[in-house]
mmCIF file of C-alpha atoms and ligand atoms in Angstrom:
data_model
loop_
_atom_site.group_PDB
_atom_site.id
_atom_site.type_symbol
_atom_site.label_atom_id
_atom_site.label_comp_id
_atom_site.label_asym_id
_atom_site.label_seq_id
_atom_site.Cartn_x
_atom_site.Cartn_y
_atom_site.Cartn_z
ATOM 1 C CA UNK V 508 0.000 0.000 0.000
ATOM 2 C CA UNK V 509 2.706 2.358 1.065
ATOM 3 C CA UNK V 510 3.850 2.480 -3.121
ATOM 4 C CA UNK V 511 0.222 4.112 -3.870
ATOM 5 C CA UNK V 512 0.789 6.358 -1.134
ATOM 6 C CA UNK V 513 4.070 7.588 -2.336
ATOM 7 C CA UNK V 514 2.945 7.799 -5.704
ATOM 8 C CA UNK V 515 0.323 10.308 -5.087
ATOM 9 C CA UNK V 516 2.802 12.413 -2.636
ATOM 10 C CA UNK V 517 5.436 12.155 -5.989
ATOM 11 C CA UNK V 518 2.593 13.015 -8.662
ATOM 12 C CA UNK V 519 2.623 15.920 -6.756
ATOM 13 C CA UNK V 520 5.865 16.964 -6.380
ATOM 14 C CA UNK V 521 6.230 15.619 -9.916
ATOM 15 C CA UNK V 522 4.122 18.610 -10.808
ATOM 16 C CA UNK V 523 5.726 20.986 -8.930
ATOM 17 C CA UNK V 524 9.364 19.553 -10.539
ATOM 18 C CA UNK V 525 7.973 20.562 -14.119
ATOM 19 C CA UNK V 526 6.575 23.710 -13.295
ATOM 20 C CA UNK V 527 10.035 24.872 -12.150
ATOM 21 C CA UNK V 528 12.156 22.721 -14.696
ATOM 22 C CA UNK V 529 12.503 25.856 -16.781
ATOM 23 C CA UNK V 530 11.286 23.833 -19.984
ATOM 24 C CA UNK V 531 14.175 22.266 -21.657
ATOM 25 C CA UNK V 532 13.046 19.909 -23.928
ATOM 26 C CA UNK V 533 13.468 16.116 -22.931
ATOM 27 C CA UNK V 534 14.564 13.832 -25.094
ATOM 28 C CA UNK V 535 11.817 11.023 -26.087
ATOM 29 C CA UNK V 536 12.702 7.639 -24.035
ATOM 30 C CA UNK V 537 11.022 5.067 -25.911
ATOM 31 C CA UNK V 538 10.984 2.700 -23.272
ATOM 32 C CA UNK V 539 9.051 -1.041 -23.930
ATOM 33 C CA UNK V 540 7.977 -2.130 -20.254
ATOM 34 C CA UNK V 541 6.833 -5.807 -22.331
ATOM 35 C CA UNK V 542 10.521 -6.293 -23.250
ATOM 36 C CA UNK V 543 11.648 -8.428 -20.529
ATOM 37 C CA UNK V 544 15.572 -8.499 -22.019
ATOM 38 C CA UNK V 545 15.095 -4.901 -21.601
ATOM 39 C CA UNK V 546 13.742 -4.760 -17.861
ATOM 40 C CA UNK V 547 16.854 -7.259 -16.692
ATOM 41 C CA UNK V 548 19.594 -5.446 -18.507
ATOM 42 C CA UNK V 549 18.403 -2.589 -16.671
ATOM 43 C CA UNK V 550 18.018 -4.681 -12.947
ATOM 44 C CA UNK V 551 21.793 -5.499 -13.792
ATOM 45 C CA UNK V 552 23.133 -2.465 -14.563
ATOM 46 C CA UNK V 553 20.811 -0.704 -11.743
ATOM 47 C CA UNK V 554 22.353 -3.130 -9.493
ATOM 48 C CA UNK V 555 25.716 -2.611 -10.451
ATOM 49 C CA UNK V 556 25.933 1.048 -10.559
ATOM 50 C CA UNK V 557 23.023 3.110 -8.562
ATOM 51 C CA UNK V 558 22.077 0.327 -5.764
ATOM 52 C CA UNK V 559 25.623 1.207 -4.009
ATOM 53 C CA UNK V 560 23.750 4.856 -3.314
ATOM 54 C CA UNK V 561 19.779 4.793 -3.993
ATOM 55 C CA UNK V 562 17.228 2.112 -2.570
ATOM 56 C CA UNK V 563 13.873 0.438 -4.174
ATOM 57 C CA UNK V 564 12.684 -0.033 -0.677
ATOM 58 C CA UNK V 565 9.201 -0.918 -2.156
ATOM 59 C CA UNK V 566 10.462 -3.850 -4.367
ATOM 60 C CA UNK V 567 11.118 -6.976 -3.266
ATOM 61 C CA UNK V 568 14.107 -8.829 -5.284
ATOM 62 C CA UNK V 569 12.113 -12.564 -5.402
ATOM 63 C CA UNK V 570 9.024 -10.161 -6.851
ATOM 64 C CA UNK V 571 11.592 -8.460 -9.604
ATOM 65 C CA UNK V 572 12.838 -12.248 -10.031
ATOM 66 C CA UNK V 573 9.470 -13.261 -10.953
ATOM 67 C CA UNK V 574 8.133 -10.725 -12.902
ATOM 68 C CA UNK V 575 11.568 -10.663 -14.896
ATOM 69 C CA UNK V 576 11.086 -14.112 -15.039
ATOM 70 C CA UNK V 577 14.228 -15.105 -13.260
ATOM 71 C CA UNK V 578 15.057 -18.258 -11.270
ATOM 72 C CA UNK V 579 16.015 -17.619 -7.833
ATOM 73 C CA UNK V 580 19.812 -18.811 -8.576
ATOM 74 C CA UNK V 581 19.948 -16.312 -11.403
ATOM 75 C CA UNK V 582 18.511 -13.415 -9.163
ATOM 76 C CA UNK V 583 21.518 -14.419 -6.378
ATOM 77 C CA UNK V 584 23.925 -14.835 -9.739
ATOM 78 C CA UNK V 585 22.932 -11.936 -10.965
ATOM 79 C CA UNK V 586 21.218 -8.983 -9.792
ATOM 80 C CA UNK V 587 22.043 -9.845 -5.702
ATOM 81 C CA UNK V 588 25.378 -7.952 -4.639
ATOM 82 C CA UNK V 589 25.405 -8.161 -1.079
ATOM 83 C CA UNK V 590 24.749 -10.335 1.610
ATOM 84 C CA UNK V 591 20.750 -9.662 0.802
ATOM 85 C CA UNK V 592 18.285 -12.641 0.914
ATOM 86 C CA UNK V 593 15.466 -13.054 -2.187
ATOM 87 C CA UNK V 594 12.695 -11.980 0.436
ATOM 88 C CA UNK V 595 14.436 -8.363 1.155
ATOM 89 C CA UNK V 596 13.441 -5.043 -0.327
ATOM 90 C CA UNK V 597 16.597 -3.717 -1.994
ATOM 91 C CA UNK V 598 18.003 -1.317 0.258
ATOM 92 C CA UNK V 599 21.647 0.225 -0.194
ATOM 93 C CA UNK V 600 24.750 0.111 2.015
ATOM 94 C CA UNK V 601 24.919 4.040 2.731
ATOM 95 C CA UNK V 602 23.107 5.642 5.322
ATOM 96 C CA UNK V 603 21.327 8.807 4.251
ATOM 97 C CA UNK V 604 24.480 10.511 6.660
ATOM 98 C CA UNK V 605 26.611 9.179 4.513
ATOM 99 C CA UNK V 606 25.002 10.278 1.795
ATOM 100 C CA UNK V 607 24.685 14.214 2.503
ATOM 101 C CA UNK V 608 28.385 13.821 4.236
ATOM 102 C CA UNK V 609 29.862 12.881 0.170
ATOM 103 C CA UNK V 610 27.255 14.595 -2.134
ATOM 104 C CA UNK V 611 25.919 17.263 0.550
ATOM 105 C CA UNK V 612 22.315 15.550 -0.240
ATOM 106 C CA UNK V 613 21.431 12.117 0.353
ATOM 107 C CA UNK V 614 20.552 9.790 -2.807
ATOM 108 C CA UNK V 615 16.753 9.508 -2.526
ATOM 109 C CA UNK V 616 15.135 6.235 -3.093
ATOM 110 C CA UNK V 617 14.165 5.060 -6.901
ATOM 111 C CA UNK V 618 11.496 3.292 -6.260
ATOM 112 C CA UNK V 619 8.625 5.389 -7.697
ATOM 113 C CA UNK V 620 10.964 7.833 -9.765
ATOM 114 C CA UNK V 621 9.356 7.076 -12.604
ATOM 115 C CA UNK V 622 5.960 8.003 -11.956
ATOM 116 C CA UNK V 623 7.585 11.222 -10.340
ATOM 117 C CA UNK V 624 9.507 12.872 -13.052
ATOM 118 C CA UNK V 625 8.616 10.368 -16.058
ATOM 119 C CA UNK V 626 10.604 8.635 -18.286
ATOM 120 C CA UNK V 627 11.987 10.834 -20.536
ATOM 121 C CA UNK V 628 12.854 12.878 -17.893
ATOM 122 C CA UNK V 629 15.238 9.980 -16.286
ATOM 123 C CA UNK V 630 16.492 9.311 -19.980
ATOM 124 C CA UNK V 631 17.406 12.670 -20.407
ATOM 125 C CA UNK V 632 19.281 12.977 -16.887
ATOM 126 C CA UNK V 633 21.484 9.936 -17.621
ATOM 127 C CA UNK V 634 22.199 11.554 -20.577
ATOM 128 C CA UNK V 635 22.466 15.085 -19.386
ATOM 129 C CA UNK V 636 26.104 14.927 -17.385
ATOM 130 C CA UNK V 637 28.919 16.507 -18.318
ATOM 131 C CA UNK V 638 32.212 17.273 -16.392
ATOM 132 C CA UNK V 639 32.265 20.910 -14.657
ATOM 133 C CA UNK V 640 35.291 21.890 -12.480
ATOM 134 C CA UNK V 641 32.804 24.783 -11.511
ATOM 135 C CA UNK V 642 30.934 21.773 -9.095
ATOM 136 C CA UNK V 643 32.135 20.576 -6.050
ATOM 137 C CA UNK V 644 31.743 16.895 -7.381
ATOM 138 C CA UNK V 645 33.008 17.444 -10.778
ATOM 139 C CA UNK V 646 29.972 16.959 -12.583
ATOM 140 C CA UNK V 647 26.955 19.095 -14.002
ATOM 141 C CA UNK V 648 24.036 18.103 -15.248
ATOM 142 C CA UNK V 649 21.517 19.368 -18.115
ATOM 143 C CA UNK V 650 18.335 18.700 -17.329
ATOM 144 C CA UNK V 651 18.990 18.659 -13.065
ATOM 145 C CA UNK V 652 21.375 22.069 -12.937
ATOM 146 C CA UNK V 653 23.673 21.654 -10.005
ATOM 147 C CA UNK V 654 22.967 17.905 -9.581
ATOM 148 C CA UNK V 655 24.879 16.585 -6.814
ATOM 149 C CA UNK V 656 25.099 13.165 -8.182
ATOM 150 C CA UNK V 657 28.342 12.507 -9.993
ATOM 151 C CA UNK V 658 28.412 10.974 -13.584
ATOM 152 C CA UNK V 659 28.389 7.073 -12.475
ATOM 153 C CA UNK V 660 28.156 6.596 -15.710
ATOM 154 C CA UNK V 661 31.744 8.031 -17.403
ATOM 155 C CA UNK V 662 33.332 5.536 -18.036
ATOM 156 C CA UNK V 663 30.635 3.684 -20.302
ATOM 157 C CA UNK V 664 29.808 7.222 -22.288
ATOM 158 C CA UNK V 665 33.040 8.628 -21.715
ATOM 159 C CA UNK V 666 33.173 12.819 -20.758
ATOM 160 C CA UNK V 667 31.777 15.335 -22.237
ATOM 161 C CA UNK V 668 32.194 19.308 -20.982
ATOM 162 C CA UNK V 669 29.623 21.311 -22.293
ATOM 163 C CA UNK V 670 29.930 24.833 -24.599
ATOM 164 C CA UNK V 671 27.720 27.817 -23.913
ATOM 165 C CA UNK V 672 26.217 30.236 -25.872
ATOM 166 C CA UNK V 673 25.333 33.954 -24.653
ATOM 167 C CA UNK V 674 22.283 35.771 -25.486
ATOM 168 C CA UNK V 675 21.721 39.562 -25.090
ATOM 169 C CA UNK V 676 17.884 40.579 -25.113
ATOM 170 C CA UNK V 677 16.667 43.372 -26.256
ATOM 171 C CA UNK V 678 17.077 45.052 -22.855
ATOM 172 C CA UNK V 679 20.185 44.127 -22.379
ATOM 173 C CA UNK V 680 20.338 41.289 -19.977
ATOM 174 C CA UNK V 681 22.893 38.490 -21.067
ATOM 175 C CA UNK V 682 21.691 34.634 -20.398
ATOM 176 C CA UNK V 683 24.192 32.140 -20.867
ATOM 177 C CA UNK V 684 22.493 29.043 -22.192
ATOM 178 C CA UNK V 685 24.347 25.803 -23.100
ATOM 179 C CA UNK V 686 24.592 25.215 -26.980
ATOM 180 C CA UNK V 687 26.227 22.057 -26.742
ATOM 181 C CA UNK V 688 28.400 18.994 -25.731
ATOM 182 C CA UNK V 689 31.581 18.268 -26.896
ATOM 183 C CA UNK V 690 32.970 14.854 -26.122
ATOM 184 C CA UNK V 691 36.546 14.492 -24.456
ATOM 185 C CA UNK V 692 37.034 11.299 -23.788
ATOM 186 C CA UNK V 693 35.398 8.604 -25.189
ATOM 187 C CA UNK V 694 34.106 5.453 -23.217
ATOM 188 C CA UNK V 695 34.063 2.205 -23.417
ATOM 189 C CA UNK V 696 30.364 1.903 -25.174
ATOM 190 C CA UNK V 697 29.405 3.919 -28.279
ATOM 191 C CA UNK V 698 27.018 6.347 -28.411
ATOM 192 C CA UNK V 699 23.722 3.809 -30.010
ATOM 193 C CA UNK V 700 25.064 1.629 -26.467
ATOM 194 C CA UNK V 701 25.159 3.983 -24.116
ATOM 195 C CA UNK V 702 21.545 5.306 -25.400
ATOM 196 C CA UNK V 703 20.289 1.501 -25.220
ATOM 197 C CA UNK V 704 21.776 0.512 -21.699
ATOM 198 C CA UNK V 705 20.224 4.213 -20.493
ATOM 199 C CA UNK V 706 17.319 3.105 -21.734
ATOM 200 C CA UNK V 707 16.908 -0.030 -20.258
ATOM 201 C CA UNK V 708 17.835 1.538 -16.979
ATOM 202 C CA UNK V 709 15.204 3.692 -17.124
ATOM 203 C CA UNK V 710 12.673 1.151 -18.373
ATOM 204 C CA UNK V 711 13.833 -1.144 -15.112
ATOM 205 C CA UNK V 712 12.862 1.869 -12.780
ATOM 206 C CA UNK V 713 9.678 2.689 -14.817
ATOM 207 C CA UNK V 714 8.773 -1.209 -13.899
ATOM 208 C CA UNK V 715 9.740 -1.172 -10.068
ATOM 209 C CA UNK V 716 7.453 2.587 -10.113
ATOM 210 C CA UNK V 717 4.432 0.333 -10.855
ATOM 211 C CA UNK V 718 5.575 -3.584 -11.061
ATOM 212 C CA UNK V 719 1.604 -4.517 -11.878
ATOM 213 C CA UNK V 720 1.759 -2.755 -15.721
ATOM 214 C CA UNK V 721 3.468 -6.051 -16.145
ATOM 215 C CA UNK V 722 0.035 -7.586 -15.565
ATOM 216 C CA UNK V 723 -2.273 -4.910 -16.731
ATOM 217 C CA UNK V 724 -0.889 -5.209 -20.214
ATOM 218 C CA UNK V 725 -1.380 -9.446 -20.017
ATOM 219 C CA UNK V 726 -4.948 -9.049 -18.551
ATOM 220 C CA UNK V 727 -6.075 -6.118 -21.137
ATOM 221 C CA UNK V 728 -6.771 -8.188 -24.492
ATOM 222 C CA UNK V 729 -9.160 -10.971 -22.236
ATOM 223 C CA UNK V 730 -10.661 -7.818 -20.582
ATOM 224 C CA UNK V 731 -11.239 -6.112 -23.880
ATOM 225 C CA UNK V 732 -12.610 -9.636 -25.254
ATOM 226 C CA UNK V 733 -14.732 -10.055 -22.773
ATOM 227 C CA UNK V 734 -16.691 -6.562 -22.991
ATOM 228 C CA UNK V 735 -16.684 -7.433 -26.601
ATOM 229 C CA UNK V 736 -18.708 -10.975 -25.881
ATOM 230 C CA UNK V 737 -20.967 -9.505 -23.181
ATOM 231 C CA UNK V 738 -22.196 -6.429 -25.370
ATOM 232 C CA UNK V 739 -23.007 -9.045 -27.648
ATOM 233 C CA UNK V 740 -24.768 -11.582 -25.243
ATOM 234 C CA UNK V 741 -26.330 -8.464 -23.594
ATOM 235 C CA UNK V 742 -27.649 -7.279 -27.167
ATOM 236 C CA UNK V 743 -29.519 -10.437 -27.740
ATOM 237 C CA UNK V 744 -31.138 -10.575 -24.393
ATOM 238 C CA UNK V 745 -32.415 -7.382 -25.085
ATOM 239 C CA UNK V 746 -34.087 -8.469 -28.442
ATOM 240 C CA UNK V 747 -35.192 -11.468 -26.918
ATOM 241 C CA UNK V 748 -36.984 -9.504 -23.726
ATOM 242 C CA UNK V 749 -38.436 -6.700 -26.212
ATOM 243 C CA UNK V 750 -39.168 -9.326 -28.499
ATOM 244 C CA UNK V 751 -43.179 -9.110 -27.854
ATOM 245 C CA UNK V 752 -43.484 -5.307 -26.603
ATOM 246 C CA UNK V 753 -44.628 -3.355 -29.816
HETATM 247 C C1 HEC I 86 27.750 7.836 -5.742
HETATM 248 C C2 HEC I 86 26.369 7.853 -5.333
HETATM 249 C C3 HEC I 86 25.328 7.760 -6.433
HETATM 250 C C4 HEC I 86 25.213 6.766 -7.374
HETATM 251 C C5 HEC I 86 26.099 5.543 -7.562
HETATM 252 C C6 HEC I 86 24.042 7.091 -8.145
HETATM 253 N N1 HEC I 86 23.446 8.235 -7.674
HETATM 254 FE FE1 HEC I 86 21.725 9.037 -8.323
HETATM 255 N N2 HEC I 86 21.870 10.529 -6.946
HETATM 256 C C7 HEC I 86 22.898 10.660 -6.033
HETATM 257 C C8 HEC I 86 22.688 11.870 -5.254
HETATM 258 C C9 HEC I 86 23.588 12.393 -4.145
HETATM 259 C C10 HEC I 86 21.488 12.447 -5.721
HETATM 260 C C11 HEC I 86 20.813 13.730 -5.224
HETATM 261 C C12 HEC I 86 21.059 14.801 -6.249
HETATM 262 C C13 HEC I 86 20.452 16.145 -5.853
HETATM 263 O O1 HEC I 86 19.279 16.164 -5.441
HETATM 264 O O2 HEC I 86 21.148 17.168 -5.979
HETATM 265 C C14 HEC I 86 21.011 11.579 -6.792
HETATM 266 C C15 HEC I 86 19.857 11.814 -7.529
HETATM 267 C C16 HEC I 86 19.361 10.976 -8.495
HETATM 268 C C17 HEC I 86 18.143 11.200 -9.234
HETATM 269 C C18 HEC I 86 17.252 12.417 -9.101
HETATM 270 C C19 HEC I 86 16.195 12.191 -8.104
HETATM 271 C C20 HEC I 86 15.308 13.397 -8.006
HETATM 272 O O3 HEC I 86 15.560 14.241 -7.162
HETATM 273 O O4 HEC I 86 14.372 13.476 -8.772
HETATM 274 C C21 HEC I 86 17.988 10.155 -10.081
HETATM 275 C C22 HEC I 86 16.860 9.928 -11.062
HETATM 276 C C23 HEC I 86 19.121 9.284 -9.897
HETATM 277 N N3 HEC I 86 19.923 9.813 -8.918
HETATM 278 C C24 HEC I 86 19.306 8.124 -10.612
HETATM 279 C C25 HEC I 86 20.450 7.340 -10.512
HETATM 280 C C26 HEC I 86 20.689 6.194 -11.340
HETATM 281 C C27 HEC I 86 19.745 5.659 -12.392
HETATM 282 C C28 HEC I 86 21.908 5.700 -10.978
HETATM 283 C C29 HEC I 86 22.651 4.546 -11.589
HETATM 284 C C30 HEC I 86 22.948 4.677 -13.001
HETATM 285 C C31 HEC I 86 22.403 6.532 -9.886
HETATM 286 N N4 HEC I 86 21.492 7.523 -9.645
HETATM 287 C C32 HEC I 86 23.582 6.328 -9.216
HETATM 288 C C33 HEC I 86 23.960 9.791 -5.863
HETATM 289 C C34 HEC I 86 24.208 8.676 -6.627
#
């Protein structure tokens, strides 16, 4: 119950997050919840490089294992890094002390990010990082100015610093906007990979936000087939009952 809960506090806040996003434009994330190759590439990598600093206290890892369609020697294989058992929610080793003693802010739980700033948003902030010495941590990011999560990603996309462009209106007033990226070290994955793995990333977290679109989109053709049948059945009852009344 406690996910519903959370979702409606995040809608919220969700709201609030777009009204004062300044508008950039997001790039589109395609994501395919129904791809299951998709949704455990993404538990690995989410596993392997944002469970050492954000939770999914709402998700269970023998519920991800089934829904992923996992056996529970895979899941431990896999997607289990510490000493967790299958029944635990998936909580991470640093304390949220920890967390604003590093980054100044502690890494909020994932579990519902999804339905909070939507999926193209979360595409767009893996994709938005780029190295600032300006920044405490190193790293700025496009669509989250002054971020204070680092770029966990680097060394798969490799570093790009960013190139601004200023603007004088017609009053006078200079904004500096950023024009574009300019890559300065390349990574290990191209850019089509690093877009994919992102992707799937994001597609993992837009599962764990609401794990039962899994079954929503199984259900919705026998749903649709039945209303389908019953208009029918109910049409001929009605012809049948209003047979005699003239
Ligand atoms: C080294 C620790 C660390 C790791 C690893 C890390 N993050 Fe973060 N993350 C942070 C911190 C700190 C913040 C808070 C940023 C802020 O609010 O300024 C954050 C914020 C976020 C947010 C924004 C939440 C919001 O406020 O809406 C998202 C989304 C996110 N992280 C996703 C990820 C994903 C996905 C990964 C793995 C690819 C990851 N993080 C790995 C530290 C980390």
């Amino acid at each position: 119950m406690n996910r519903f809960i959370l979702i409606a506090a995040l809608a919220l806040a969700s709201f609030a997050a777009q009204a004062s996003s300044g508008g950039e434009t997001l790039e589109p994330a395609n994501t395919n919840i129904r791809s299951k190759a998709s949704l455990i590439n993404g538990a690995k990598y989410f596993m392997a490089y944002c469970a050492g600093c954000h939770s999914l206290q709402y998700q269970r890892y023998n519920r991800m294992a089934k829904d992923l369609g996992l056996t529970e020697d895979e899941l431990k294989k896999y997607l289990i890094f510490t000493g967790a058992k299958p029944t635990d929610t998936i909580q991470t080793a640093m304390t949220p002390e920890q967390g604003e003693k590093f980054f100044g802010k502690a890494p909020p739980d994932l579990t519902v990010i999804a339905k909070a700033r939507g999926v193209d948003w979360l595409y767009s902030y893996l994709l938005g990082f780029y190295a600032d010495p300006e920044r405490p941590i190193g790293w700025n990011n496009q669509v989250f100015p002054n971020a204070s999560m680092p770029h966990v990603l680097w060394r798969l996309e490799g570093i790009k610093v960013a190139e601004f462009e200023t603007h004088t209106d017609d009053h006078g007033i200079e904004t500096r906007t950023l024009a574009h990226f300019k890559k300065v070290r390349e990574g290990v994955m191209d850019e089509e990979e690093y877009r994919r793995t992102v992707r799937d990333i994001v597609n993992f977290l837009d599962y764990t936000g609401e794990p039962a679109q899994l079954i929503r989109m199984r259900l919705a053709p026998w749903v649709l087939l039945f209303l389908v049948v019953f208009t029918f059945l109910a049409y001929l009852l009605k012809r049948e009952y209003f047979k005699d009344v003239h």
